[in-house]
Structures are given as C-alpha cells and as structure tokens.
mmCIF file with all atom_site columns, C-alpha atoms in Angstrom:
data_model
loop_
_atom_site.group_PDB
_atom_site.id
_atom_site.type_symbol
_atom_site.label_atom_id
_atom_site.label_alt_id
_atom_site.label_comp_id
_atom_site.label_asym_id
_atom_site.label_entity_id
_atom_site.label_seq_id
_atom_site.pdbx_PDB_ins_code
_atom_site.Cartn_x
_atom_site.Cartn_y
_atom_site.Cartn_z
_atom_site.occupancy
_atom_site.B_iso_or_equiv
_atom_site.pdbx_formal_charge
_atom_site.auth_seq_id
_atom_site.auth_comp_id
_atom_site.auth_asym_id
_atom_site.auth_atom_id
_atom_site.pdbx_PDB_model_num
ATOM 1  C CA . PRO A 1 1  ? 0.000   0.000   0.000  1.00 0.00 ? 1  PRO A CA 1
ATOM 2  C CA . TRP A 1 2  ? 0.907   3.591   -0.440 1.00 0.00 ? 2  TRP A CA 1
ATOM 3  C CA . PRO A 1 3  ? 2.546   5.326   2.557  1.00 0.00 ? 3  PRO A CA 1
ATOM 4  C CA . ILE A 1 4  ? -0.554  7.453   3.139  1.00 0.00 ? 4  ILE A CA 1
ATOM 5  C CA . GLN A 1 5  ? -2.738  4.343   3.239  1.00 0.00 ? 5  GLN A CA 1
ATOM 6  C CA . GLN A 1 6  ? -0.353  2.661   5.688  1.00 0.00 ? 6  GLN A CA 1
ATOM 7  C CA . GLN A 1 7  ? -0.419  5.691   7.960  1.00 0.00 ? 7  GLN A CA 1
ATOM 8  C CA . HIS A 1 8  ? -4.229  5.786   7.865  1.00 0.00 ? 8  HIS A CA 1
ATOM 9  C CA . HIS A 1 9  ? -4.401  2.053   8.674  1.00 0.00 ? 9  HIS A CA 1
ATOM 10 C CA . GLN A 1 10 ? -2.031  2.517   11.640 1.00 0.00 ? 10 GLN A CA 1
ATOM 11 C CA . GLN A 1 11 ? -4.141  5.392   12.935 1.00 0.00 ? 11 GLN A CA 1
ATOM 12 C CA . GLN A 1 12 ? -7.280  3.263   12.726 1.00 0.00 ? 12 GLN A CA 1
ATOM 13 C CA . GLN A 1 13 ? -5.588  0.503   14.730 1.00 0.00 ? 13 GLN A CA 1
ATOM 14 C CA . GLN A 1 14 ? -4.504  2.991   17.392 1.00 0.00 ? 14 GLN A CA 1
ATOM 15 C CA . GLN A 1 15 ? -8.032  4.371   17.716 1.00 0.00 ? 15 GLN A CA 1
ATOM 16 C CA . GLN A 1 16 ? -9.566  0.990   18.553 1.00 0.00 ? 16 GLN A CA 1
ATOM 17 C CA . PRO A 1 17 ? -10.405 0.407   22.204 1.00 0.00 ? 17 PRO A CA 1
ATOM 18 C CA . ALA A 1 18 ? -7.895  -1.853  23.973 1.00 0.00 ? 18 ALA A CA 1
ATOM 19 C CA . TRP A 1 19 ? -10.474 -4.538  24.702 1.00 0.00 ? 19 TRP A CA 1
ATOM 20 C CA . LEU A 1 20 ? -10.950 -5.167  20.968 1.00 0.00 ? 20 LEU A CA 1
ATOM 21 C CA . SER A 1 21 ? -7.534  -6.792  20.809 1.00 0.00 ? 21 SER A CA 1
ATOM 22 C CA . ASN A 1 22 ? -8.836  -9.493  23.176 1.00 0.00 ? 22 ASN A CA 1
ATOM 23 C CA . ILE A 1 23 ? -11.784 -10.674 21.089 1.00 0.00 ? 23 ILE A CA 1
ATOM 24 C CA . ASN A 1 24 ? -11.844 -14.473 20.936 1.00 0.00 ? 24 ASN A CA 1
ATOM 25 C CA . GLN A 1 25 ? -8.969  -14.730 23.425 1.00 0.00 ? 25 GLN A CA 1
ATOM 26 C CA . PRO A 1 26 ? -9.817  -17.441 25.959 1.00 0.00 ? 26 PRO A CA 1
ATOM 27 C CA . VAL A 1 27 ? -10.018 -16.559 29.635 1.00 0.00 ? 27 VAL A CA 1
ATOM 28 C CA . GLY A 1 28 ? -8.245  -19.751 30.711 1.00 0.00 ? 28 GLY A CA 1
ATOM 29 C CA . GLN A 1 29 ? -4.777  -18.261 31.043 1.00 0.00 ? 29 GLN A CA 1
ATOM 30 C CA . LEU A 1 30 ? -6.030  -15.358 33.156 1.00 0.00 ? 30 LEU A CA 1
ATOM 31 C CA . LEU A 1 31 ? -8.051  -17.658 35.396 1.00 0.00 ? 31 LEU A CA 1
ATOM 32 C CA . ALA A 1 32 ? -5.185  -20.148 35.759 1.00 0.00 ? 32 ALA A CA 1
ATOM 33 C CA . GLY A 1 33 ? -2.854  -17.330 36.766 1.00 0.00 ? 33 GLY A CA 1
ATOM 34 C CA . LEU A 1 34 ? -5.289  -16.454 39.538 1.00 0.00 ? 34 LEU A CA 1
ATOM 35 C CA . GLY A 1 35 ? -5.780  -20.078 40.601 1.00 0.00 ? 35 GLY A CA 1
ATOM 36 C CA . LEU A 1 36 ? -9.407  -19.892 39.434 1.00 0.00 ? 36 LEU A CA 1
ATOM 37 C CA . GLN A 1 37 ? -9.349  -22.346 36.522 1.00 0.00 ? 37 GLN A CA 1
ATOM 38 C CA . GLU A 1 38 ? -12.390 -24.218 37.873 1.00 0.00 ? 38 GLU A CA 1
ATOM 39 C CA . PHE A 1 39 ? -14.545 -21.270 36.732 1.00 0.00 ? 39 PHE A CA 1
ATOM 40 C CA . GLU A 1 40 ? -13.414 -21.471 33.101 1.00 0.00 ? 40 GLU A CA 1
ATOM 41 C CA . PRO A 1 41 ? -16.193 -23.895 32.005 1.00 0.00 ? 41 PRO A CA 1
ATOM 42 C CA . LEU A 1 42 ? -18.849 -21.544 33.406 1.00 0.00 ? 42 LEU A CA 1
ATOM 43 C CA . LEU A 1 43 ? -17.475 -18.610 31.437 1.00 0.00 ? 43 LEU A CA 1
ATOM 44 C CA . GLN A 1 44 ? -17.068 -20.722 28.299 1.00 0.00 ? 44 GLN A CA 1
ATOM 45 C CA . GLN A 1 45 ? -20.710 -21.822 28.527 1.00 0.00 ? 45 GLN A CA 1
ATOM 46 C CA . GLN A 1 46 ? -21.709 -18.170 28.432 1.00 0.00 ? 46 GLN A CA 1
ATOM 47 C CA . ALA A 1 47 ? -19.361 -17.402 25.490 1.00 0.00 ? 47 ALA A CA 1
ATOM 48 C CA . VAL A 1 48 ? -17.266 -15.064 27.639 1.00 0.00 ? 48 VAL A CA 1
ATOM 49 C CA . ASP A 1 49 ? -13.907 -14.354 26.022 1.00 0.00 ? 49 ASP A CA 1
ATOM 50 C CA . LEU A 1 50 ? -11.311 -11.971 27.405 1.00 0.00 ? 50 LEU A CA 1
ATOM 51 C CA . ALA A 1 51 ? -12.861 -9.002  25.591 1.00 0.00 ? 51 ALA A CA 1
ATOM 52 C CA . ALA A 1 52 ? -16.298 -9.717  27.061 1.00 0.00 ? 52 ALA A CA 1
ATOM 53 C CA . LEU A 1 53 ? -14.785 -10.228 30.491 1.00 0.00 ? 53 LEU A CA 1
ATOM 54 C CA . GLN A 1 54 ? -13.161 -6.804  30.314 1.00 0.00 ? 54 GLN A CA 1
ATOM 55 C CA . LEU A 1 55 ? -16.523 -5.235  29.492 1.00 0.00 ? 55 LEU A CA 1
ATOM 56 C CA . MET A 1 56 ? -18.469 -7.032  32.194 1.00 0.00 ? 56 MET A CA 1
ATOM 57 C CA . GLU A 1 57 ? -19.308 -5.320  35.452 1.00 0.00 ? 57 GLU A CA 1
ATOM 58 C CA . GLU A 1 58 ? -19.128 -7.006  38.846 1.00 0.00 ? 58 GLU A CA 1
ATOM 59 C CA . ARG A 1 59 ? -22.883 -7.515  38.812 1.00 0.00 ? 59 ARG A CA 1
ATOM 60 C CA . HIS A 1 60 ? -22.665 -9.450  35.534 1.00 0.00 ? 60 HIS A CA 1
ATOM 61 C CA . LEU A 1 61 ? -20.091 -11.816 36.992 1.00 0.00 ? 61 LEU A CA 1
ATOM 62 C CA . ALA A 1 62 ? -22.162 -12.238 40.139 1.00 0.00 ? 62 ALA A CA 1
ATOM 63 C CA . GLN A 1 63 ? -25.234 -13.029 38.013 1.00 0.00 ? 63 GLN A CA 1
ATOM 64 C CA . LEU A 1 64 ? -23.260 -15.899 36.496 1.00 0.00 ? 64 LEU A CA 1
ATOM 65 C CA . GLY A 1 65 ? -22.914 -17.325 39.984 1.00 0.00 ? 65 GLY A CA 1
ATOM 66 C CA . LEU A 1 66 ? -19.299 -16.421 40.648 1.00 0.00 ? 66 LEU A CA 1
ATOM 67 C CA . PRO A 1 67 ? -18.489 -15.872 44.331 1.00 0.00 ? 67 PRO A CA 1
ATOM 68 C CA . ILE A 1 68 ? -17.680 -12.263 45.271 1.00 0.00 ? 68 ILE A CA 1
ATOM 69 C CA . GLY A 1 69 ? -14.058 -13.138 46.074 1.00 0.00 ? 69 GLY A CA 1
ATOM 70 C CA . VAL A 1 70 ? -13.594 -14.533 42.576 1.00 0.00 ? 70 VAL A CA 1
ATOM 71 C CA . VAL A 1 71 ? -15.257 -11.471 41.045 1.00 0.00 ? 71 VAL A CA 1
ATOM 72 C CA . VAL A 1 72 ? -12.952 -9.111  42.935 1.00 0.00 ? 72 VAL A CA 1
ATOM 73 C CA . LYS A 1 73 ? -9.837  -11.051 41.892 1.00 0.00 ? 73 LYS A CA 1
ATOM 74 C CA . ILE A 1 74 ? -10.859 -11.107 38.240 1.00 0.00 ? 74 ILE A CA 1
ATOM 75 C CA . LYS A 1 75 ? -11.677 -7.380  38.182 1.00 0.00 ? 75 LYS A CA 1
ATOM 76 C CA . ALA A 1 76 ? -8.360  -6.532  39.873 1.00 0.00 ? 76 ALA A CA 1
ATOM 77 C CA . ALA A 1 77 ? -6.424  -8.644  37.358 1.00 0.00 ? 77 ALA A CA 1
ATOM 78 C CA . LEU A 1 78 ? -8.232  -7.006  34.446 1.00 0.00 ? 78 LEU A CA 1
ATOM 79 C CA . ALA A 1 79 ? -7.556  -3.536  35.844 1.00 0.00 ? 79 ALA A CA 1
ATOM 80 C CA . ALA A 1 80 ? -3.856  -4.375  36.147 1.00 0.00 ? 80 ALA A CA 1
ATOM 81 C CA . MET A 1 81 ? -3.810  -5.404  32.462 1.00 0.00 ? 81 MET A CA 1
ATOM 82 C CA . GLN A 1 82 ? -4.947  -1.969  31.264 1.00 0.00 ? 82 GLN A CA 1
#
C-alpha cells in the first residue's frame, strides 16, 4: 500500500479500544494465573472471552454465579492489564 494508506491504517488501529484486541482470546490463562481455573467452564458456557470479560461489570459476573471473592480477583487482574 501507499505510505498514506499505511499511515491511515495505523491510525485506525490505534483508535480501537484496547479490549478489541482481546476478542476471541480465551479466559483460561487469566483464570489459571489467579488459581481460578475451575470457573473457566462456566465462562465458556456463556461465550465469555477476554474481551467480554473486560466489558463485564461485577454484577454481571455475580449473576453468572461467581463468588464475590472470585469477582474481585478477576476485576483486579483485568484492571492491572490496562
């Protein structure tokens, strides 16, 4: 592509929200790092990838049946990633 087109493409990539880079990324590695891998099947059943997890609020996670301690750990880990 022409240099102007490349520059425009790079600008578009930079303008995307950070969570978009995590679409279709499994949550397993994050959960395993927190010692919470037993909750991975629950999140997979609900089609929660890393991007969705970043967008979810504590109440959403609690509605899935996750204990509050697990919710707090996940939210803290996600905040540290940003």
